[in-house]
PDB file of C-alpha atoms in Angstrom:
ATOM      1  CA  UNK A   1      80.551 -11.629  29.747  1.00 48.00           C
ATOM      2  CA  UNK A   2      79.689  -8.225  29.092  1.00 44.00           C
ATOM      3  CA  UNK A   3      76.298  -8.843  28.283  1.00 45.00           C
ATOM      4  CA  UNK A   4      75.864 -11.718  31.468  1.00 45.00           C
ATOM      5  CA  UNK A   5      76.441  -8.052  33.568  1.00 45.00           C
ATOM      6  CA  UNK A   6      73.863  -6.070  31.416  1.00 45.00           C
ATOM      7  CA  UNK A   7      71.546  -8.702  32.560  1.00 43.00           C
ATOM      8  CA  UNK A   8      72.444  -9.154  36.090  1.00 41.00           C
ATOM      9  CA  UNK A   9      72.150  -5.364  36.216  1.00 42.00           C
ATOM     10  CA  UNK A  10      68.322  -5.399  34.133  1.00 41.00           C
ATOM     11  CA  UNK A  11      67.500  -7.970  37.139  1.00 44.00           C
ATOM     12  CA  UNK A  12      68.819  -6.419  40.092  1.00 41.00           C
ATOM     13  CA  UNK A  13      67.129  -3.062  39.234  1.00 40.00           C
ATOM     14  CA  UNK A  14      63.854  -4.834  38.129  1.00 38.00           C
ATOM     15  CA  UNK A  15      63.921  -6.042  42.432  1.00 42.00           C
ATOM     16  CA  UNK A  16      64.651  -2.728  43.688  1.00 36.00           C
ATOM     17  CA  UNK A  17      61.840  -1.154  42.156  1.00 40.00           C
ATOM     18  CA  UNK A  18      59.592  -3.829  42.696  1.00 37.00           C
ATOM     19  CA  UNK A  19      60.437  -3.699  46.235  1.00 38.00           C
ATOM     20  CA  UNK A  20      59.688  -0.368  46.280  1.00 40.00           C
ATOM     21  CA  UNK A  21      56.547  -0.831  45.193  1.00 42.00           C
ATOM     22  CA  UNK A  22      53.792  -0.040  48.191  1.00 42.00           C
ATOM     23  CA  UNK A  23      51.779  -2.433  49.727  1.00 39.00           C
ATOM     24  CA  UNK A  24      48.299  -2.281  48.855  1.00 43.00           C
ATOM     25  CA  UNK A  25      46.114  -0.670  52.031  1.00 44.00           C
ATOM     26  CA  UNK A  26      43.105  -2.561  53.345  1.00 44.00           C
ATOM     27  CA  UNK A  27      40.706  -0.773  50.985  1.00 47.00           C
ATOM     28  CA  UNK A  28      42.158  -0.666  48.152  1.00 55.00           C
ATOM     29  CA  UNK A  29      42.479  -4.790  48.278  1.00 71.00           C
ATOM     30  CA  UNK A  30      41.457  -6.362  45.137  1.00 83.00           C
ATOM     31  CA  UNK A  31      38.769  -8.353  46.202  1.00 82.00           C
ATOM     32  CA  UNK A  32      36.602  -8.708  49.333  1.00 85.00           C
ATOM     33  CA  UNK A  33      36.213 -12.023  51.242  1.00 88.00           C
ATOM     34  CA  UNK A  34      33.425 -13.060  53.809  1.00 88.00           C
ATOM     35  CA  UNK A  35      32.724 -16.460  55.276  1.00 92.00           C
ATOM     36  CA  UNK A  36      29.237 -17.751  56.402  1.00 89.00           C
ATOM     37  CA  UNK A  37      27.555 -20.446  57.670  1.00 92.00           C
ATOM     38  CA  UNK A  38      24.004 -22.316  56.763  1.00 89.00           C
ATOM     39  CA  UNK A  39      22.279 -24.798  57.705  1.00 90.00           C
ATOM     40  CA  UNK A  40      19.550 -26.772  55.577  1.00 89.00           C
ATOM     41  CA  UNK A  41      16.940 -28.762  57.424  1.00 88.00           C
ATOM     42  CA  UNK A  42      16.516 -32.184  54.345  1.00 88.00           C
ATOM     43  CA  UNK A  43      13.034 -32.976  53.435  1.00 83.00           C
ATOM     44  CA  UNK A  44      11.595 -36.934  52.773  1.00 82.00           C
ATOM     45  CA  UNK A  45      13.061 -35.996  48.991  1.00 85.00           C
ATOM     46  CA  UNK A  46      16.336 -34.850  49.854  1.00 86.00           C
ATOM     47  CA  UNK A  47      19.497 -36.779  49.339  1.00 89.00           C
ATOM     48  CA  UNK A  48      22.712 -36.017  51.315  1.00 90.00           C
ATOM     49  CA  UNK A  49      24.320 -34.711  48.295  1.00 90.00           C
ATOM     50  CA  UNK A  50      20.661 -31.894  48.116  1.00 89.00           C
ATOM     51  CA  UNK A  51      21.017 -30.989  51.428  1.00 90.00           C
ATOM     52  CA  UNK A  52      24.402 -30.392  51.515  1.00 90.00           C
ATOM     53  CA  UNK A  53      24.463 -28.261  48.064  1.00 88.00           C
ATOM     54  CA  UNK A  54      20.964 -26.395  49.096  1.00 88.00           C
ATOM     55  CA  UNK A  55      22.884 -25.248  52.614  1.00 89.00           C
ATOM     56  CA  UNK A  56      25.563 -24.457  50.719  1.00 88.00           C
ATOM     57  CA  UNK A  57      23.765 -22.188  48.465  1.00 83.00           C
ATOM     58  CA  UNK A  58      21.724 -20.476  51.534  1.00 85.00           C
ATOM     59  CA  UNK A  59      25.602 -19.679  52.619  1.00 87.00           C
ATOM     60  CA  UNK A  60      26.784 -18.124  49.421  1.00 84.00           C
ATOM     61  CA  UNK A  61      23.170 -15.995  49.212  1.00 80.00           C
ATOM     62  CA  UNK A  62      23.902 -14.708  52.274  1.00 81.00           C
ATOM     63  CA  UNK A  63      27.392 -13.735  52.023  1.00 82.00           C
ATOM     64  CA  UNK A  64      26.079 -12.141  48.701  1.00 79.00           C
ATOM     65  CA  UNK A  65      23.554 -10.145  49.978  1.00 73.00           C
ATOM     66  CA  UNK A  66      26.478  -8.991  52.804  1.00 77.00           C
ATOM     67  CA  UNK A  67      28.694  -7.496  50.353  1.00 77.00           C
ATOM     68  CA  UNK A  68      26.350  -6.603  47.411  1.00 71.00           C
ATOM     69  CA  UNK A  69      23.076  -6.048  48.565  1.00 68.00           C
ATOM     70  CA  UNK A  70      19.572  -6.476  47.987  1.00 63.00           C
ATOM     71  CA  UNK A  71      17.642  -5.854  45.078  1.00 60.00           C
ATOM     72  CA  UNK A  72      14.528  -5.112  44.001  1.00 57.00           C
ATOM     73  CA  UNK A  73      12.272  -5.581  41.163  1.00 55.00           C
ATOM     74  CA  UNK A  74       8.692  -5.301  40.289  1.00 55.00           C
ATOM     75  CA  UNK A  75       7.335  -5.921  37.286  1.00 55.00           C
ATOM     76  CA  UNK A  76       3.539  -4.455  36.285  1.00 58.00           C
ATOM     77  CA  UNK A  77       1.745  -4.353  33.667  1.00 59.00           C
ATOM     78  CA  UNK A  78      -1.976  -2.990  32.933  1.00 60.00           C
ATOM     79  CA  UNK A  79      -4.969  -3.302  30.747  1.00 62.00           C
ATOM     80  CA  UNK A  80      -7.798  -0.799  30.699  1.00 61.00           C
ATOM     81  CA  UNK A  81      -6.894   0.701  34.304  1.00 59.00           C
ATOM     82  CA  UNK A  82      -6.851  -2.898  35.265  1.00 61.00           C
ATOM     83  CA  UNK A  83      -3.820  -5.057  36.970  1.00 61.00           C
ATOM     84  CA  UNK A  84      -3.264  -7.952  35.040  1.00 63.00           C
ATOM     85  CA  UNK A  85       0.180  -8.381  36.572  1.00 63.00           C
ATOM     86  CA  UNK A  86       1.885  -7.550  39.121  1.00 60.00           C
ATOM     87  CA  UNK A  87       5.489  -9.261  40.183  1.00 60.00           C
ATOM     88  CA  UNK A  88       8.089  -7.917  43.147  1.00 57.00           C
ATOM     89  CA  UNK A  89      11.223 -10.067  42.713  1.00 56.00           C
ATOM     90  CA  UNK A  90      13.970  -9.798  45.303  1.00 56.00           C
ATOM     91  CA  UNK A  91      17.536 -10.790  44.697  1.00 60.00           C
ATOM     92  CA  UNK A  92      21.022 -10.461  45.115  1.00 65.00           C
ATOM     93  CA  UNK A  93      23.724 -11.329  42.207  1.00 66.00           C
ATOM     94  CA  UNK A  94      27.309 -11.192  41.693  1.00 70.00           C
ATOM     95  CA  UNK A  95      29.690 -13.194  40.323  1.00 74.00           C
ATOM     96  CA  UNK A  96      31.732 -15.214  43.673  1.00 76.00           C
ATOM     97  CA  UNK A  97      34.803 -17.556  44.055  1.00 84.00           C
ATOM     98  CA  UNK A  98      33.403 -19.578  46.541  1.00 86.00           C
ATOM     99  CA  UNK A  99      35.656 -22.256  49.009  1.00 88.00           C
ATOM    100  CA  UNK A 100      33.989 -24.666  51.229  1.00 91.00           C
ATOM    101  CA  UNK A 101      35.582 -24.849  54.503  1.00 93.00           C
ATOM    102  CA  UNK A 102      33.557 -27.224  56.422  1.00 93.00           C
ATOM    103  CA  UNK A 103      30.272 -29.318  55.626  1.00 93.00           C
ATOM    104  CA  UNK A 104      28.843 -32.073  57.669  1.00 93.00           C
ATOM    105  CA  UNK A 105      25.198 -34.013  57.366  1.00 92.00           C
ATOM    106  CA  UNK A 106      23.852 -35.464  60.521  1.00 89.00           C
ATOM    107  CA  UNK A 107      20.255 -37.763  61.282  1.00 87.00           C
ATOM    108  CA  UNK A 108      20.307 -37.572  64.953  1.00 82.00           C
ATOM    109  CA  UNK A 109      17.341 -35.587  65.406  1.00 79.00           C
ATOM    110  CA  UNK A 110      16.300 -35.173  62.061  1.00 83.00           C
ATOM    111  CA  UNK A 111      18.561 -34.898  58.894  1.00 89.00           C
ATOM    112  CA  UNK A 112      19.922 -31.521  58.369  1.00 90.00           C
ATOM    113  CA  UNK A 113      23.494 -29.923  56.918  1.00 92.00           C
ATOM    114  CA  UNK A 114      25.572 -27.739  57.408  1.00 93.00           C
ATOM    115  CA  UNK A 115      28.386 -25.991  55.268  1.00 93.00           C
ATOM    116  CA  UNK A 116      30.754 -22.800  56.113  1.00 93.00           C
ATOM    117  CA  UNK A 117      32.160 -21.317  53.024  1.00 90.00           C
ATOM    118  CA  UNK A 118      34.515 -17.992  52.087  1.00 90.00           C
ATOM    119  CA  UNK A 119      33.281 -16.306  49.258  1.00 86.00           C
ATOM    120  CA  UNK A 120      35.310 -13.700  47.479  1.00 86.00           C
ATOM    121  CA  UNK A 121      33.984 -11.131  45.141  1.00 81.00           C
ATOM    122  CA  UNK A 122      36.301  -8.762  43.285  1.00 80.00           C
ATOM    123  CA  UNK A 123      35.786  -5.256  44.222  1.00 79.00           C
ATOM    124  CA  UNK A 124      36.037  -3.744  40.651  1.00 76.00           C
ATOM    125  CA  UNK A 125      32.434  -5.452  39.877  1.00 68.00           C
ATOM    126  CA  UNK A 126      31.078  -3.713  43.412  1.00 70.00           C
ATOM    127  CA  UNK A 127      32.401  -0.559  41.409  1.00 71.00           C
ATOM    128  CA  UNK A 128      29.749  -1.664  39.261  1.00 68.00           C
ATOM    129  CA  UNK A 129      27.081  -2.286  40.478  1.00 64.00           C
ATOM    130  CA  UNK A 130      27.294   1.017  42.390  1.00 66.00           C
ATOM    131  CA  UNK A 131      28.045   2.921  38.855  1.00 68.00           C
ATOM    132  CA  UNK A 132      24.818   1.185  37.459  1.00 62.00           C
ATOM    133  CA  UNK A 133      22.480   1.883  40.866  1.00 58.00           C
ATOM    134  CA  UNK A 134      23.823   5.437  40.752  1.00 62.00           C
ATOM    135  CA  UNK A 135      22.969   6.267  37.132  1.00 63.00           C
ATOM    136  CA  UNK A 136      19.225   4.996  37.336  1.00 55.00           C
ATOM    137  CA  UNK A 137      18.978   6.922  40.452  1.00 55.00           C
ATOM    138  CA  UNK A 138      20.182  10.245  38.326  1.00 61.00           C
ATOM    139  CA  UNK A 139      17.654   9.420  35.214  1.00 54.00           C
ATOM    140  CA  UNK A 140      15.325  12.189  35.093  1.00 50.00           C
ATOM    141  CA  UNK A 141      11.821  11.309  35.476  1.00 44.00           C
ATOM    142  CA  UNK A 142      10.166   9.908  31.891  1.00 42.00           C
ATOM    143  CA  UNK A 143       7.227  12.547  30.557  1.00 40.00           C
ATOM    144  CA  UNK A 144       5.216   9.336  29.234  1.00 39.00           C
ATOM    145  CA  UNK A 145       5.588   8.307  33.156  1.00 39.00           C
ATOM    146  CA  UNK A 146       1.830   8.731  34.217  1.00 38.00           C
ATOM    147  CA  UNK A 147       0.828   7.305  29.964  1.00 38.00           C
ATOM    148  CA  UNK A 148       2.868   4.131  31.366  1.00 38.00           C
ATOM    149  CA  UNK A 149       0.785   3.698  34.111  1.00 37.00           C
ATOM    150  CA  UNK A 150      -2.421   4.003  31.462  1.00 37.00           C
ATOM    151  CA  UNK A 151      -1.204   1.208  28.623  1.00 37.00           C
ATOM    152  CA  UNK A 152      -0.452  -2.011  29.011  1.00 34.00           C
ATOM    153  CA  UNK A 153       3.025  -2.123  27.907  1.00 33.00           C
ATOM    154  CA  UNK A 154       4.909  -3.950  30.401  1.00 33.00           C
ATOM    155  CA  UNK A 155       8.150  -2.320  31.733  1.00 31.00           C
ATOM    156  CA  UNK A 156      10.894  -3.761  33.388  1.00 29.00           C
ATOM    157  CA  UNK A 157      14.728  -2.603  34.025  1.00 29.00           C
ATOM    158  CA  UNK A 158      17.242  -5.203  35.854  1.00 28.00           C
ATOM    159  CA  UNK A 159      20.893  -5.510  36.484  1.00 27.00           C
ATOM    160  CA  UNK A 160      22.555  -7.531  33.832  1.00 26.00           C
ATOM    161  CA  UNK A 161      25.508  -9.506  34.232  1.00 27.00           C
ATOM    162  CA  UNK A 162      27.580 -11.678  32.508  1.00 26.00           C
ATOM    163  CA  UNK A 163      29.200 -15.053  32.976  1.00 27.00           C
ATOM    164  CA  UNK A 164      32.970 -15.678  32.877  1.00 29.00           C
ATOM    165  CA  UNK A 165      34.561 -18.902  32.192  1.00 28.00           C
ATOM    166  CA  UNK A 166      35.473 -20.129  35.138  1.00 25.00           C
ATOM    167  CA  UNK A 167      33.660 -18.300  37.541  1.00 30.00           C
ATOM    168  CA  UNK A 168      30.314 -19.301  39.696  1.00 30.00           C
ATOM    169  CA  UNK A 169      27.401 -17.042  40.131  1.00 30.00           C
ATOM    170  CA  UNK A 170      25.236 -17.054  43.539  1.00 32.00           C
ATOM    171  CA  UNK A 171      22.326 -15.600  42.288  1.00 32.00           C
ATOM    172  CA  UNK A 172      19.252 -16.042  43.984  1.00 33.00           C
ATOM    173  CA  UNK A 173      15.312 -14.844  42.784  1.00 34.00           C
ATOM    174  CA  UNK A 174      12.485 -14.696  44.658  1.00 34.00           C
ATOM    175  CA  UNK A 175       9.569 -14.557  42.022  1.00 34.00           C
ATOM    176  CA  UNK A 176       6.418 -13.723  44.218  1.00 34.00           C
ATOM    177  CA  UNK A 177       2.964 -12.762  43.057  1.00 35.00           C
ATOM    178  CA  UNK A 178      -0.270 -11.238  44.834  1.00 33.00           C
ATOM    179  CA  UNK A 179      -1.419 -14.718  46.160  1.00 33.00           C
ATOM    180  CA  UNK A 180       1.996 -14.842  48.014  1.00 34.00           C
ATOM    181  CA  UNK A 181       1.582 -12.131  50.242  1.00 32.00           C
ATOM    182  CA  UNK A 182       2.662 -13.421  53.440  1.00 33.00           C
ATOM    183  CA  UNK A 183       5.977 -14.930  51.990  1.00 34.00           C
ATOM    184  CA  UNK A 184       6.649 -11.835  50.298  1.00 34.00           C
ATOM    185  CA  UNK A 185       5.961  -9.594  53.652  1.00 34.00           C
ATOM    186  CA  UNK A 186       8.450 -11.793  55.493  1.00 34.00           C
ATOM    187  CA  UNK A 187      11.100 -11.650  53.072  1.00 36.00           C
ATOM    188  CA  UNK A 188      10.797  -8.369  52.648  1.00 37.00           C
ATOM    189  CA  UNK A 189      10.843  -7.532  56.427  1.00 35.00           C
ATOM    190  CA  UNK A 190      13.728  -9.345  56.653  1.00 36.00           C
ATOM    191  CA  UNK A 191      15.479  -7.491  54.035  1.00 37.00           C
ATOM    192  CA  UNK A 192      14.552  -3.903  54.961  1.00 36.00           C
ATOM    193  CA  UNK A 193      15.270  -4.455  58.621  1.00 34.00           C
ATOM    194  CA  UNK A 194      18.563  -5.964  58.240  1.00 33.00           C
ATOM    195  CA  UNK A 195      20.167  -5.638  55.080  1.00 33.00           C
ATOM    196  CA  UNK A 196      21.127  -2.455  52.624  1.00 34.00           C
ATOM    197  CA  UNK A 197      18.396  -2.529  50.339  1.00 35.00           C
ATOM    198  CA  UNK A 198      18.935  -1.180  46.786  1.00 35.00           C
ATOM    199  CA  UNK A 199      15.837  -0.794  44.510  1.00 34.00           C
ATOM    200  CA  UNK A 200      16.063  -1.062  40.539  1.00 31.00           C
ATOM    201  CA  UNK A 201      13.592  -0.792  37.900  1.00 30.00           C
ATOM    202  CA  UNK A 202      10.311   1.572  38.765  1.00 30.00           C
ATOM    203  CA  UNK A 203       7.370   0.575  41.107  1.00 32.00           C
ATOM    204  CA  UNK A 204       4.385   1.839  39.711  1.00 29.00           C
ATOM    205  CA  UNK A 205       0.865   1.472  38.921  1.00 30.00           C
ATOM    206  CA  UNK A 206       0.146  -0.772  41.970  1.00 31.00           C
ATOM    207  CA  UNK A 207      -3.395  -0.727  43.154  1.00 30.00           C
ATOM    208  CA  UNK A 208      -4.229  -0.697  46.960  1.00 32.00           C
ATOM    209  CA  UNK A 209      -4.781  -3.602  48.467  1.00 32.00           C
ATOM    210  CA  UNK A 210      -3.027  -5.508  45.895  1.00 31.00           C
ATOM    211  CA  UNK A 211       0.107  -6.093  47.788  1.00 33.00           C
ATOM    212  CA  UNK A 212       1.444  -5.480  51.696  1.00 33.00           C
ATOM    213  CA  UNK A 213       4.622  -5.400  53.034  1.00 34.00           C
ATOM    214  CA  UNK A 214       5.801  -5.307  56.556  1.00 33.00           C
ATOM    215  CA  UNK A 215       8.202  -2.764  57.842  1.00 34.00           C
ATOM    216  CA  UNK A 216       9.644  -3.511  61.289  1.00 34.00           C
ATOM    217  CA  UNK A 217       6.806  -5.833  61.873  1.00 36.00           C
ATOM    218  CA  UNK A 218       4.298  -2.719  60.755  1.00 39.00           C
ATOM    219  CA  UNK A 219       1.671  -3.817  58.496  1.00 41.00           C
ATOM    220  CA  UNK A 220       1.687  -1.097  55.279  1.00 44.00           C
ATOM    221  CA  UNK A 221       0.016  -0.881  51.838  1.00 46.00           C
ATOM    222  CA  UNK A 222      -0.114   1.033  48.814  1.00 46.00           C
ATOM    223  CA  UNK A 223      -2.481   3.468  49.049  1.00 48.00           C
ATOM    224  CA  UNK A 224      -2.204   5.190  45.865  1.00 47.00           C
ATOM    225  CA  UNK A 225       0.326   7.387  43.746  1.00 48.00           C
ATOM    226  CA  UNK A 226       1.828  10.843  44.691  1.00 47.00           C
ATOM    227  CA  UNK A 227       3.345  13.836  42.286  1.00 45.00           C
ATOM    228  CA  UNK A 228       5.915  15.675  43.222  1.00 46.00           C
ATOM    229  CA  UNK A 229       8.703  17.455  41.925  1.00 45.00           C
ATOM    230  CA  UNK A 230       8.204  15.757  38.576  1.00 46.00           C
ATOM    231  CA  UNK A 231       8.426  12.536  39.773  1.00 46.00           C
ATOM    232  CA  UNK A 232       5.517   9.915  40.562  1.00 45.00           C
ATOM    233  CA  UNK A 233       5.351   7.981  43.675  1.00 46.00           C
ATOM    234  CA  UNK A 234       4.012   4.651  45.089  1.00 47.00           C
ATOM    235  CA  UNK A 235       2.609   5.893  48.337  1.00 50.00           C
ATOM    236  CA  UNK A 236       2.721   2.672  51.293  1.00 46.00           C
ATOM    237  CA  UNK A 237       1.299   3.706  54.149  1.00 48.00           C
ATOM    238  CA  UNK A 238       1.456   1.997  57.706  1.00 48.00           C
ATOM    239  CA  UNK A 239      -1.610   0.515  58.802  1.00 45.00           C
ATOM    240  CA  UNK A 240      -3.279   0.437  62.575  1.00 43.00           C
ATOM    241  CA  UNK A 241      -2.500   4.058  63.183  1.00 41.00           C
ATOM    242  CA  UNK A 242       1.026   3.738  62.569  1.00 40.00           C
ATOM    243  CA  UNK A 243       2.393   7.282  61.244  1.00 41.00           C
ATOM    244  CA  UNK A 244       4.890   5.919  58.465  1.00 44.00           C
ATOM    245  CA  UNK A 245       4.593   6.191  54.760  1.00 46.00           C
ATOM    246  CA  UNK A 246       7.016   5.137  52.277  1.00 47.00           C
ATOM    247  CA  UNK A 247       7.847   6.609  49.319  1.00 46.00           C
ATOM    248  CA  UNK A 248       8.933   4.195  46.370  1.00 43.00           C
ATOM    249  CA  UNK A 249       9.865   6.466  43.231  1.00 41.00           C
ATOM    250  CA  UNK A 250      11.318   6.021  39.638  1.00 39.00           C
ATOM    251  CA  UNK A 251      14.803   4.253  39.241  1.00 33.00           C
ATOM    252  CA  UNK A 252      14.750   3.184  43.237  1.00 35.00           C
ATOM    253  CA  UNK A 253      14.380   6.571  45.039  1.00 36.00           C
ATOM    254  CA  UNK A 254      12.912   5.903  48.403  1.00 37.00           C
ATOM    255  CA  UNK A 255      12.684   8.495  50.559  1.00 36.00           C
ATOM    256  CA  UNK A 256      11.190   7.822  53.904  1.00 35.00           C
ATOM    257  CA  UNK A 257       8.907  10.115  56.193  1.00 32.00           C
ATOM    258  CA  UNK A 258       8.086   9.208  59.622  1.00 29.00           C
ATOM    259  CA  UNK A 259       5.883  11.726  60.885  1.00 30.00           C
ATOM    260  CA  UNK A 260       1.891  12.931  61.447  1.00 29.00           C
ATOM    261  CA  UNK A 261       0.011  12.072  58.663  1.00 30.00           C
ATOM    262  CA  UNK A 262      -3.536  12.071  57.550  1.00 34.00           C
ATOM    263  CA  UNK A 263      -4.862   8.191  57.440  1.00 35.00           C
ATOM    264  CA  UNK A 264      -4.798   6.042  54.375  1.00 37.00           C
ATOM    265  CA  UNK A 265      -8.766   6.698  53.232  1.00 40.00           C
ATOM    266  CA  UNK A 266      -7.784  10.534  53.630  1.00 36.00           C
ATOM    267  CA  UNK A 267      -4.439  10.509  52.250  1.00 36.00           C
ATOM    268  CA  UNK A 268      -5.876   8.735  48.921  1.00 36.00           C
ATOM    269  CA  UNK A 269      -7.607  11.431  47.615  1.00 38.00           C
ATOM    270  CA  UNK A 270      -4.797  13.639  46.731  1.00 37.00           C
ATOM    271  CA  UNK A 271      -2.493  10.496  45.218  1.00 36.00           C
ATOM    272  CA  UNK A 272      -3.344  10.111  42.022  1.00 33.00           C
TER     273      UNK A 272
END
């Protein structure tokens, strides 16, 4: 009997601190949960069963790229002062719980789906990510960083992660080369003007011409490399007298300048 009290007593103090426990605020919540919406538009080729898991897809990208971000990653390499290859990939990654909460598939003017879903994504791996982004942005700048641009050693630095059982990854890449330009300027317009954009990896060594991006519907291209406080730059500069340049540095820096600046064929000269 004695010991039945012992216990009764372990229990009831076991509540009362558990009850005293306080309740987690809003953000400190172990995970963060969005819900989105896509719709696909099915090809000739699609089944119902593609369309439905390709819009459903599109809506766990996008709820992705709204809690994690954007990334960036370009991938050059060089022979003899020469280009041989030069790949911008943009992506978002985590790893998601995802729930669908509605998805229909309709033919009445042309067959299309649509799916809502809630994706969660714990908040610990947003710690992360951040960790990760803010220790490539601290990395000093690399001595052999002009030799790199000189070899032909390919370099490339992306975010890692790794599976766990259970657990789906909404990952999507965008691999785009030089012949792809004017998929690669609207994608990228679309994530610069509407998204936080993270950069990993360096751009460098990108001749002008090669590649152009759009910036709020601004036309701009590299138009060479700057030095400056021992760091290397890929200079972009707006096109059609358009006063912008954009600075794309080592480990993601970009620092932006909108101001008065000499034009691209001027500016060139003292870029290298």
């Amino acid at each position: 009997m004695k010991q039945h009290r012992h216990l009764w007593f372990a229990s009831l103090l076991l509540c009362v601190c558990w009850s005293l426990q306080p309740l987690p605020a809003e953000g400190q919540t172990k995970y963060i949960e969005v819900e989105t919406e896509a719709t696909y538009e099915a090809g000739e080729e699609d089944s119902k069963k593609d369309a439905i898991e390709k819009a459903k897809t599109k809506a766990e990208r996008e709820a992705v790229e709204e809690i994690v971000g954007v990334f960036l990653e370009s991938y050059t390499e060089m022979v003899d002062f020469q280009t041989v290859k030069d790949r911008v990939q943009v992506f978002t990654h985590a790893h998601v719980k995802v729930k669908v909460l509605h998805k229909e598939y309709d033919c009445e003017a042309g067959c299309r789906a649509f799916v809502k879903v809630r994706v969660r994504v714990a908040r610990s791996e947003l710690v992360k990510f951040e960790q990760k982004v803010e220790e490539l942005r601290r990395q000093p700048p690399s001595p052999q960083a002009n030799q790199r641009r000189e070899d032909s050693t390919p370099r490339r630095e992306i975010l890692v992660t790794q599976d766990r059982a259970g657990v789906v990854i909404a990952a999507s890449a965008l691999e785009l080369l030089t012949s792809d330009i004017s998929m690669f300027t609207t994608v990228l317009a679309d994530t610069l003007e509407s998204r936080r954009i993270k950069t990993l990896g360096e751009i460098f060594a990108v001749p002008p011409g090669n590649i152009r991006i759009f910036r709020w519907g601004v036309s701009m291209a590299p138009v060479g490399h700057a030095y400056h406080g021992g760091t290397w730059y890929t200079v972009w500069h707006g096109s059609g007298g358009v006063n912008e340049t954009l600075y794309i540095g080592p480990a993601g820096a970009i620092v932006e300048k909108v101001t008065r600046i000499p034009p691209p064929s001027q500016n060139a000269g003292s870029s290298s």
